Short mmCIF file of C-alpha atoms in Angstrom, two decimals:
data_model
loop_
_atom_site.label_atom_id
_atom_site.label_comp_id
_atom_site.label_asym_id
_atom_site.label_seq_id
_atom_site.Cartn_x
_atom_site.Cartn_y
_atom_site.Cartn_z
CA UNK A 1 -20.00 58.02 -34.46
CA UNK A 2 -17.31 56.56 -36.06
CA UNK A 3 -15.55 55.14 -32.06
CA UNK A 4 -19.12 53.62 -31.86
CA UNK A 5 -18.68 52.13 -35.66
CA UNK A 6 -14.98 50.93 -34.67
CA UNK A 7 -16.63 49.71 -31.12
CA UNK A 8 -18.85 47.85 -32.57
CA UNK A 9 -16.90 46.28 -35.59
CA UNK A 10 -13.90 45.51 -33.49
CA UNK A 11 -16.62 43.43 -31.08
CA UNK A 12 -18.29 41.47 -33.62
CA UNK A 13 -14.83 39.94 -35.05
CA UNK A 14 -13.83 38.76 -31.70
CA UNK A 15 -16.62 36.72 -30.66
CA UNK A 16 -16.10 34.00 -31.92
CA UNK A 17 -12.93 33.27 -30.11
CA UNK A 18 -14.29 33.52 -26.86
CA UNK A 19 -16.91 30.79 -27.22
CA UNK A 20 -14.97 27.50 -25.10
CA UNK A 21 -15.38 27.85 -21.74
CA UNK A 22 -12.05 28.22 -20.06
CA UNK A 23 -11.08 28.12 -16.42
CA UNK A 24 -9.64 31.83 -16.38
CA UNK A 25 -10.13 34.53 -18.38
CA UNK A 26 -7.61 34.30 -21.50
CA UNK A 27 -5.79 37.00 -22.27
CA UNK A 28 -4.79 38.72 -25.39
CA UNK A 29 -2.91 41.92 -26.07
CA UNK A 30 -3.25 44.28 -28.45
CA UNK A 31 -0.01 46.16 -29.78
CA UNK A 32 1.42 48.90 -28.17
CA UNK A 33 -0.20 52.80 -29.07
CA UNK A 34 -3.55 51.27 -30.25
CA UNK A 35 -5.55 54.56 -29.39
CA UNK A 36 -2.70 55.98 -32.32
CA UNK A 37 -4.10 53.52 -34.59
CA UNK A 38 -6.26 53.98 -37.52
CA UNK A 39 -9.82 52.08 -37.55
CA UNK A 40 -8.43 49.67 -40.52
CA UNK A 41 -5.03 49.33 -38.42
CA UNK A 42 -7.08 48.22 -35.51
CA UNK A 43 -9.54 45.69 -37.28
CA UNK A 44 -6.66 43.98 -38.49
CA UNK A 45 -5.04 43.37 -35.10
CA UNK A 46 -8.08 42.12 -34.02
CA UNK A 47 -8.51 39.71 -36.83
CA UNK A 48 -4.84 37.98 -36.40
CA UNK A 49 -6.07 37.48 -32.80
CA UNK A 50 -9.25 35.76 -33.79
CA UNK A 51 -7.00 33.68 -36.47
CA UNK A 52 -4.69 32.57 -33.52
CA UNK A 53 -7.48 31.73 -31.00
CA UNK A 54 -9.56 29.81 -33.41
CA UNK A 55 -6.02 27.64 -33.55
CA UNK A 56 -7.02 26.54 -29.88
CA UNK A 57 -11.08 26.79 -29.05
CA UNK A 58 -13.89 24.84 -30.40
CA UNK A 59 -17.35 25.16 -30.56
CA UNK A 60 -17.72 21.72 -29.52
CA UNK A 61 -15.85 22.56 -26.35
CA UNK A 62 -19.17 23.83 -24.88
CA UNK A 63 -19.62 23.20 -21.36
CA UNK A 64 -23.33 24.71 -20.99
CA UNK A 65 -26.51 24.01 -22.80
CA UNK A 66 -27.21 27.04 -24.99
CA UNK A 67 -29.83 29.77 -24.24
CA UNK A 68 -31.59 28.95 -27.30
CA UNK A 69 -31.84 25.20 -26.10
CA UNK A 70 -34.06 25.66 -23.46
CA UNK A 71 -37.26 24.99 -23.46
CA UNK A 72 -39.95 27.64 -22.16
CA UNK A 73 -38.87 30.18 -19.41
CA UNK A 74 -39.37 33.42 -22.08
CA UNK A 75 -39.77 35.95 -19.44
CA UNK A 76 -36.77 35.15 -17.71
CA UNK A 77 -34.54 34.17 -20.93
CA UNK A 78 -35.65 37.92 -22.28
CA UNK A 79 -35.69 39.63 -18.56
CA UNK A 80 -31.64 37.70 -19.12
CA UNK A 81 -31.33 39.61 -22.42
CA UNK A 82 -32.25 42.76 -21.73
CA UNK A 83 -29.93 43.14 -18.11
CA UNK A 84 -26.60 41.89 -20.72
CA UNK A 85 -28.15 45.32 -22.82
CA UNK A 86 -28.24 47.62 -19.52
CA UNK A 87 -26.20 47.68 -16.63
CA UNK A 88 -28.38 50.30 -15.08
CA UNK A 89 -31.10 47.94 -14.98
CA UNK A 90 -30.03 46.27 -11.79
CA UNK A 91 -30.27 42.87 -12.19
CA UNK A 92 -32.27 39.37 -12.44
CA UNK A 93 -33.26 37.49 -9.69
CA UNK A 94 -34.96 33.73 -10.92
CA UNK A 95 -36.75 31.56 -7.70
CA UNK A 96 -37.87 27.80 -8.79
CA UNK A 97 -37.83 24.28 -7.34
CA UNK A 98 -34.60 21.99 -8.12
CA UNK A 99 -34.35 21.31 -11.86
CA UNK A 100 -36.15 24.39 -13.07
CA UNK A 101 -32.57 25.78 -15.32
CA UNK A 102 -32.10 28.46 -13.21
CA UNK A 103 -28.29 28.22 -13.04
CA UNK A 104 -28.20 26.94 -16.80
CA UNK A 105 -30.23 30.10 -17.95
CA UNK A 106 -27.62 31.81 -15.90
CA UNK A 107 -24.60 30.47 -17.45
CA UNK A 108 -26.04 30.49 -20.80
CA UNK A 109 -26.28 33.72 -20.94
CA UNK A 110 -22.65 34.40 -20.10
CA UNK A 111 -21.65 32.60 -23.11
CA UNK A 112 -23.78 34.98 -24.91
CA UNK A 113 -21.77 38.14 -24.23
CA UNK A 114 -19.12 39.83 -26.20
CA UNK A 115 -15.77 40.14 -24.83
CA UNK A 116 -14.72 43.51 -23.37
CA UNK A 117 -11.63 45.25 -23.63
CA UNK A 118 -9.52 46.25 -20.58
CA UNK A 119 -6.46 48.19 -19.61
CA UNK A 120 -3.72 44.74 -19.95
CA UNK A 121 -2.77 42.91 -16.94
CA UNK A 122 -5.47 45.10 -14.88
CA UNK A 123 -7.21 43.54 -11.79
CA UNK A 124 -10.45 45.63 -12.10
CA UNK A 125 -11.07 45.07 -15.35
CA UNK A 126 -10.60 48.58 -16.42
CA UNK A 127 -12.14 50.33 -18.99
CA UNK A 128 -9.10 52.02 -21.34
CA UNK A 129 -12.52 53.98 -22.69
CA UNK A 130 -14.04 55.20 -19.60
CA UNK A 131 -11.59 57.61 -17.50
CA UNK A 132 -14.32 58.08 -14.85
CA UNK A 133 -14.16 53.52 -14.04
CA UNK A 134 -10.47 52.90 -13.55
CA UNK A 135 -9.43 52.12 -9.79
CA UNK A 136 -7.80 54.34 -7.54
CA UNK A 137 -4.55 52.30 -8.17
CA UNK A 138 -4.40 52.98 -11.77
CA UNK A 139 -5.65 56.59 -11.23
CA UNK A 140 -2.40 57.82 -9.25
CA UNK A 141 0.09 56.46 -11.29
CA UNK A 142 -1.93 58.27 -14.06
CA UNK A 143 -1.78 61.74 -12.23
CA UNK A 144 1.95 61.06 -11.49
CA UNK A 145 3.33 61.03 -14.88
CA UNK A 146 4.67 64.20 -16.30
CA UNK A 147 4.00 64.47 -19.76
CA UNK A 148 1.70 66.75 -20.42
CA UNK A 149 -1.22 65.01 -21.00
CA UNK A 150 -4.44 64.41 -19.19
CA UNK A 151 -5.52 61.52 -17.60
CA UNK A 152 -7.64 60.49 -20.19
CA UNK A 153 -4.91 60.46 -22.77
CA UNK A 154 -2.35 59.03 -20.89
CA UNK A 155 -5.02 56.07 -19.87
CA UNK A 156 -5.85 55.71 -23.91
CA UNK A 157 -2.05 55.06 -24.47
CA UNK A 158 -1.88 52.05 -21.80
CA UNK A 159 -1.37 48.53 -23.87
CA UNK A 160 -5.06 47.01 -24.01
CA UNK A 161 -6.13 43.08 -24.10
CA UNK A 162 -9.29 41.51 -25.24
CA UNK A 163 -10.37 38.81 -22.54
CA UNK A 164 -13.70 37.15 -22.03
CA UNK A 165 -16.52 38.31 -20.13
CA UNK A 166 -15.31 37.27 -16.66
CA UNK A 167 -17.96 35.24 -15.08
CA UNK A 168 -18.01 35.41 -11.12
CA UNK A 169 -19.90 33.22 -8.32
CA UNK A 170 -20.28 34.25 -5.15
CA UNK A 171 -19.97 31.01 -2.56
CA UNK A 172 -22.39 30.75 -0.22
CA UNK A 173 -19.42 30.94 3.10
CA UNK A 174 -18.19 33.92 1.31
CA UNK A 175 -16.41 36.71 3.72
CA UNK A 176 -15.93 40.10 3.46
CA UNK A 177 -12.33 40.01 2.88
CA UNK A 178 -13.05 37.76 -0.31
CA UNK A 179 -15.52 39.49 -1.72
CA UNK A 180 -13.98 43.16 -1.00
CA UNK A 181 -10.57 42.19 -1.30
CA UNK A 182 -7.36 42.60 1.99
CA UNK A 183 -4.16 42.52 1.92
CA UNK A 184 -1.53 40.47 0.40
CA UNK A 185 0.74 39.11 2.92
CA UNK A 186 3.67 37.24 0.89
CA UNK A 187 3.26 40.08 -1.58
CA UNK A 188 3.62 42.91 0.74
CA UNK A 189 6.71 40.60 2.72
CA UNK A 190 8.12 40.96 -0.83
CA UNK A 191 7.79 44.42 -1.71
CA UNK A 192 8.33 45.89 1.56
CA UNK A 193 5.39 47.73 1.27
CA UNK A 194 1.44 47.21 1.58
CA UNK A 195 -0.09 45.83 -1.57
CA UNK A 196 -3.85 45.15 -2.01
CA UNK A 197 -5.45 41.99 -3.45
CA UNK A 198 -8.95 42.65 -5.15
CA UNK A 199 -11.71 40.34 -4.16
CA UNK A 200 -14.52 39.02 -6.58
CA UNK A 201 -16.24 41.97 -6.52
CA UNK A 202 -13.24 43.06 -8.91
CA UNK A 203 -12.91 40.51 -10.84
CA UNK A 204 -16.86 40.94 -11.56
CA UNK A 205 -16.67 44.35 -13.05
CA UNK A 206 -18.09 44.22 -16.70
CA UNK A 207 -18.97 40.63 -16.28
CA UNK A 208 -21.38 38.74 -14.41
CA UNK A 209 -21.87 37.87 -10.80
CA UNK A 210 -23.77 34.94 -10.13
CA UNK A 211 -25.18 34.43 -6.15
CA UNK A 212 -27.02 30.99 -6.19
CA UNK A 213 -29.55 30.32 -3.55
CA UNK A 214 -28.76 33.76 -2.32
CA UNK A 215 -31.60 33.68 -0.15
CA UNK A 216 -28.93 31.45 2.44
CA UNK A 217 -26.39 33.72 1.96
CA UNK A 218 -25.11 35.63 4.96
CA UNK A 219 -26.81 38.84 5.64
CA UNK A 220 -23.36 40.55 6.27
CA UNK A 221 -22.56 39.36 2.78
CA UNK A 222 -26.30 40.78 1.22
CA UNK A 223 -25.76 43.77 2.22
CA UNK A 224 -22.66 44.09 0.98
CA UNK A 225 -23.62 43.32 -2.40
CA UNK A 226 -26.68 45.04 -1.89
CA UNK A 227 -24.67 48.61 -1.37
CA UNK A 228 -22.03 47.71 -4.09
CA UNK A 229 -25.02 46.82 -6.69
CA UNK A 230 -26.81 50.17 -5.70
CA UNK A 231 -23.38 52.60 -5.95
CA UNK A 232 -21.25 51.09 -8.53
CA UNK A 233 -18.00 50.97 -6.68
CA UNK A 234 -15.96 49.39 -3.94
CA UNK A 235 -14.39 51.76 -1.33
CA UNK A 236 -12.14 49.66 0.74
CA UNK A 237 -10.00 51.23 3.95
CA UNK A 238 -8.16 48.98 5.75
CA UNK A 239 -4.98 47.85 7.85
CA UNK A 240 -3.44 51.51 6.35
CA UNK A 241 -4.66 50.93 3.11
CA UNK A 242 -7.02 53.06 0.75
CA UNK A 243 -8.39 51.98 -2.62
CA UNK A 244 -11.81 52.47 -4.43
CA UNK A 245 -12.69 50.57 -7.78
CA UNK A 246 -15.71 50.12 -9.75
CA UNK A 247 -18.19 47.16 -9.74
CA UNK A 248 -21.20 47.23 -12.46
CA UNK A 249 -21.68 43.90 -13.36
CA UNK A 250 -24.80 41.97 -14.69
CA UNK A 251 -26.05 40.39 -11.47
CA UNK A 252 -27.86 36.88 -11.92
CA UNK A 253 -29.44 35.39 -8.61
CA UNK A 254 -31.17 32.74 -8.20
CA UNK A 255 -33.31 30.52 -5.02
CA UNK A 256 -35.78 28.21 -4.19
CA UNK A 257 -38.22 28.77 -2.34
CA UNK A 258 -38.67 25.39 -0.47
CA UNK A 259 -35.56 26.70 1.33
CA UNK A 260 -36.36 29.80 2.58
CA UNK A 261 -37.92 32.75 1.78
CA UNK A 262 -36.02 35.87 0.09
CA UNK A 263 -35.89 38.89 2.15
CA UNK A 264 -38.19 41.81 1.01
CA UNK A 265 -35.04 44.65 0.97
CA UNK A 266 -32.97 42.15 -1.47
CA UNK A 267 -36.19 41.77 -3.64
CA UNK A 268 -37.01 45.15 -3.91
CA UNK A 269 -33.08 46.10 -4.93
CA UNK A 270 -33.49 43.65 -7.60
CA UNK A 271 -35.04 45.42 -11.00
CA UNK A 272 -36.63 41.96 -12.01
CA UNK A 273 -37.94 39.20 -9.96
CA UNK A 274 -39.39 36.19 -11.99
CA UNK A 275 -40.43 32.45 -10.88
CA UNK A 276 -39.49 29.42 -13.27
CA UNK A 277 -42.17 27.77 -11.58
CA UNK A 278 -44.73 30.24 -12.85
CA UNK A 279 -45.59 28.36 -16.12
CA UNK A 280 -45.38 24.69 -15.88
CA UNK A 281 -44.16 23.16 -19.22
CA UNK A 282 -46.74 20.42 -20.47
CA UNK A 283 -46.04 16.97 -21.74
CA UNK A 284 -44.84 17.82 -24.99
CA UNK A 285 -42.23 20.74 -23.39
CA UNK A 286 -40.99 18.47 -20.81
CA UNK A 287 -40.07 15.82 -23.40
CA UNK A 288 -38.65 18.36 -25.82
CA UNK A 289 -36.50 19.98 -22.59
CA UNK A 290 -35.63 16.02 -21.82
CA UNK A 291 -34.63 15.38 -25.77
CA UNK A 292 -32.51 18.70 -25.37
CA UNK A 293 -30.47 17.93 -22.34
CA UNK A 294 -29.83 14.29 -23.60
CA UNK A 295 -28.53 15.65 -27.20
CA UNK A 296 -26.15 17.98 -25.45
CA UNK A 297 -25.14 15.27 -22.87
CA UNK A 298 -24.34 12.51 -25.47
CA UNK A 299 -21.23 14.49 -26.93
CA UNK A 300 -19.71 13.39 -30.20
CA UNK A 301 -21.73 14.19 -33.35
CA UNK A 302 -24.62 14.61 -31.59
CA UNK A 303 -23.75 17.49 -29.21
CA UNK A 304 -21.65 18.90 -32.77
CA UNK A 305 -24.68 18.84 -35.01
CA UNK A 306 -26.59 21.40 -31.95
CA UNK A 307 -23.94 23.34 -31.26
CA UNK A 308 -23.65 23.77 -35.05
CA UNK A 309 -27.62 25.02 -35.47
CA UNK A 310 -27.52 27.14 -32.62
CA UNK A 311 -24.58 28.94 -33.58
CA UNK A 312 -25.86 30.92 -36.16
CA UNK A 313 -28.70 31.95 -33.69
CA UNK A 314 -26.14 32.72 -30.98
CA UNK A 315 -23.75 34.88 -33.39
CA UNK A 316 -26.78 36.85 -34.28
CA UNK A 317 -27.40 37.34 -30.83
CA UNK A 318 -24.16 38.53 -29.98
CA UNK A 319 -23.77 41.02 -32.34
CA UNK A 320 -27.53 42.79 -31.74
CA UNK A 321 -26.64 42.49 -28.00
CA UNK A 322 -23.26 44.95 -28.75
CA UNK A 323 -24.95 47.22 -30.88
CA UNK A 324 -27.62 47.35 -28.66
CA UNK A 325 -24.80 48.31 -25.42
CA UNK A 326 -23.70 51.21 -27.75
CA UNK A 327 -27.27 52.17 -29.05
CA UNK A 328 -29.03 52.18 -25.67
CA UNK A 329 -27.22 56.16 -24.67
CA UNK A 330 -29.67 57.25 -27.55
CA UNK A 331 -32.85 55.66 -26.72
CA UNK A 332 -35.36 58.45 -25.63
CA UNK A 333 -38.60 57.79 -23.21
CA UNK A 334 -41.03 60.31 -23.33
CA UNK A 335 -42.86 61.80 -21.04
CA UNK A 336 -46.09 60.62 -21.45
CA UNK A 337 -44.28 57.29 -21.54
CA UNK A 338 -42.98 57.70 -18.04
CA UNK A 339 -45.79 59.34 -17.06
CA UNK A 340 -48.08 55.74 -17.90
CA UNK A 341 -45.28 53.55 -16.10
CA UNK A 342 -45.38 55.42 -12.91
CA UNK A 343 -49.25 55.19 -13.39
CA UNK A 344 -49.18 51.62 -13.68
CA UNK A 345 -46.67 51.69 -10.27
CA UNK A 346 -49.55 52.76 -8.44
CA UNK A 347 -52.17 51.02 -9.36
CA UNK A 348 -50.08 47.40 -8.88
CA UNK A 349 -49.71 48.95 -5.45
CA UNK A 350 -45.55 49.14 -5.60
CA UNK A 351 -44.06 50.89 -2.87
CA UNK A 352 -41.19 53.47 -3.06
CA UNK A 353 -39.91 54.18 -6.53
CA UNK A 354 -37.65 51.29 -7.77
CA UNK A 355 -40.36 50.26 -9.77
CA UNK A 356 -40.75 53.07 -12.17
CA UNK A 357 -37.38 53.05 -12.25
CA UNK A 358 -36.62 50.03 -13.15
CA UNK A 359 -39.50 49.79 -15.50
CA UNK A 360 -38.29 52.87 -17.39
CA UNK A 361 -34.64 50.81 -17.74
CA UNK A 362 -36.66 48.03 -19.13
CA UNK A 363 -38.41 49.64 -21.78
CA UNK A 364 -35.23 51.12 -23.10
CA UNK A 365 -32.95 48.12 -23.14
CA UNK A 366 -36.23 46.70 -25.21
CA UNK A 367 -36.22 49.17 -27.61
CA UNK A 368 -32.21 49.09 -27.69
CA UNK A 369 -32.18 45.25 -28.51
CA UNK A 370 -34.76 45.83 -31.29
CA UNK A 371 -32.57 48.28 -32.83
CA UNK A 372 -34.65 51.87 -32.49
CA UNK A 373 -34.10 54.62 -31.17
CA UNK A 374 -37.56 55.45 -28.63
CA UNK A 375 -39.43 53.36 -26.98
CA UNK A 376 -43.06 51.93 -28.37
CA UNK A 377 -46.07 50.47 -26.67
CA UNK A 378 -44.38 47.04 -26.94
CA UNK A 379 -41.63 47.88 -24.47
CA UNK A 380 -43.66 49.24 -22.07
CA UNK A 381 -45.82 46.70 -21.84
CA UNK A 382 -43.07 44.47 -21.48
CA UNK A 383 -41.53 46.60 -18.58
CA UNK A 384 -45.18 46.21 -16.67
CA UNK A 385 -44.55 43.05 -16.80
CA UNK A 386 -41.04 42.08 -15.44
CA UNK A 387 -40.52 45.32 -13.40
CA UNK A 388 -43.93 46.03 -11.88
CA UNK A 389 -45.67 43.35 -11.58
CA UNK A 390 -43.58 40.73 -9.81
CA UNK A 391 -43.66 44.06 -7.12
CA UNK A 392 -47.43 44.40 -7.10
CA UNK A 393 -49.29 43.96 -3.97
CA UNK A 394 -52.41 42.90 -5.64
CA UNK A 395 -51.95 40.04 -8.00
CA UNK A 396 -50.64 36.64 -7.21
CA UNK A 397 -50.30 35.51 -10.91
CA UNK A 398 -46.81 36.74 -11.97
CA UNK A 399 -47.87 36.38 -15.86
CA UNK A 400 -50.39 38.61 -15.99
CA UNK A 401 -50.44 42.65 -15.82
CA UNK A 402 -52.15 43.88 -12.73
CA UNK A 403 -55.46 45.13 -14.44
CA UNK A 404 -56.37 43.58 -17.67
CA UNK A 405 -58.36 46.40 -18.50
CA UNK A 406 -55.36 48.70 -18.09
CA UNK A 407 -55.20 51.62 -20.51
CA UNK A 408 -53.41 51.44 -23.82
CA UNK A 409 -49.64 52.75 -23.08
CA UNK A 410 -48.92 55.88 -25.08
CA UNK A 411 -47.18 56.32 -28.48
CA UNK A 412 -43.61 57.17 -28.57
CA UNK A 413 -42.44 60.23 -29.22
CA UNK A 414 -42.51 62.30 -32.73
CA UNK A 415 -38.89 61.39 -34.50
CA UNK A 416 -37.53 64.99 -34.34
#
């Protein structure tokens, strides 16, 4: 309880540093031994960062339009919200014409999420927390050392930094060798030995990987990221070489339509599948979305004075979006619940099972992000609605639930 406290605490002071977009992720390190360190020992360190970055970011620096700027698009801003809560939930995929904010959604949301902690100078964003993430790399030179310890205290002594949530597009040429990762050539003429350069897969780990207009992307490439999306990790074995590392990031992909159609494997390995194009804003939405984008565009006081009301928003965000990462372990679906989403499965006509399981992810980031601890009728009704029915074989309206006389979901559970 108290690592989740400390977790959580250390998170919310940091934020704010890590608001300016930069090119690269920044990187800050935290003082030698900081798994020896007491909780108040710790939130200081992280405070003297946050006084040294604020030295050298602004909130005026803002490259994207804000989440909270624009206008409409619920579904997919909360569909957005609730993957950045649950890695297991396997993704967002957003089609719409040209113009419909599907990348901006996208990139809003990455300005959204907390920075994460990682082993310092580490490729693969490793996890100094989670023994069971690190690479194979890291791993043997773990094992090697003869101390006495185990692996996971020997990996809690490493140095840490904080950096920002690495943010990671996939090009549409993309090969395998960039997204997997190959071998170094000047680094390996160097050292006399092979060494292995990660690809973006890597550098996605904990962060977000965003395909635009995936449905152009080369099928080699799909399936790829279709297998790596599904099983968590890279395995890479080439030219004498061995190394596995993890990949879990928050996939965001996006496509229109008028382009090409998405193919129905990649859709159904997606957990939610919304259109931008499903509700149409009217007059007054279009002028407000207009009046948005020209307030951010015009810079000076102007873009200040938005940035300035939205941050408050944001902040709140942020912090109920970390909570929620540590809260969502203790989140309980019954199984009545369950029961009524696999129900609902069948009569949408979904094939196969991703459904209900990707509805059941759903409800719990819900109830995660609203701060309790079981599901209610709320999330699951939400979870019909971006998990099953975009899959349903019967309905054409992506808005609406399959049957609108569908039963009432059950109660959650008894607290204990």
């Amino acid at each position: 309880m108290a690592r989740r406290r400390i977790a959580c605490v250390l998170a919310v002071a940091s934020v704010s540093a890590w608001l300016a977009p930069m090119s690269k992720p920044a990187a800050r390190g935290i003082r030698p031994q900081t798994a020896t360190m007491t909780p108040e020992e710790r939130i200081a360190a992280m405070d003297a960062q946050e006084g040294a970055a604020k030295d050298v970011t602004a909130r005026s620096e803002q490259d994207g339009l804000p989440l909270s700027m624009v206008v409409g698009q619920d579904s997919i801003k909360t569909a957005l919200l609730l993957a950045s809560v649950n890695r297991d939930m396997g993704g967002v995929l957003i089609s719409g014409g040209r113009g419909t904010a599907k990348s901006v959604m996208a990139r809003a949301l990455h300005s959204l999420l907390p920075p994460i902690e990682v082993v310092k100078d580490s490729k693969y964003n490793a996890d100094p927390e989670n023994v069971q993430e690190i690479d194979s790399l890291l791993r043997k030179q773990l094992e090697a050392m003869d101390d006495g310890k185990k692996v996971t205290e020997r990996l809690a002594d490493l140095d840490r930094e904080i950096i920002k949530a690495p943010f990671v597009q996939i090009p549409l040429n993309v090969m395998d060798d960039m997204l997997l990762g190959s071998i170094d050539v000047e680094e390996s003429v160097k050292q006399g030995k092979s060494v292995f350069q990660p690809g973006l897969l890597a550098r996605a780990h904990r962060g977000v990987l965003y395909v635009d207009d995936i449905n152009l992307l080369d099928s080699e490439a799909t399936n790829i990221l279709l297998q790596v999306i599904s099983d968590g990790k890279v395995i890479v074995e080439r030219e004498g070489i061995s190394v596995t590392y993890a990949c879990k990031p928050l996939l965001i992909a996006t496509f229109n339509p008028e382009e090409g159609e998405m193919r129905d494997h990649l859709l159904d390995r997606i957990a939610v599948s919304l259109s931008a194009d499903a509700a149409p804003l009217d007059i007054t939405q279009r002028a407000e979305a207009v009046d948005s984008v020209l307030t951010f565009a015009a810079g000076g006081e102007k873009r200040a004075k938005a940035l300035d009301e939205d941050m408050e928003a944001s902040d709140a965000l942020r912090s109920r979006i970390i909570f929620a990462r540590e809260e969502i372990g203790d989140v309980t679906l019954s199984r009545d619940q369950l029961v009524y989403l696999c129900e609902e499965a069948v009569r949408a006509g979904c094939q196969g099972h991703r459904a209900d399981i990707y509805a059941a992810e759903v409800a719990r980031a819900s109830a995660a992000l609203a701060g309790r601890t079981a599901v209610d009728a709320e999330d699951l009704k939400l979870a019909v609605k971006l998990a099953i029915v975009p899959r349903s074989s019967f309905v054409a309206d992506m808005e609406e639930p399959p049957d609108l006389d569908m039963p009432p979901p059950p109660p959650p559970p008894p607290p204990p």
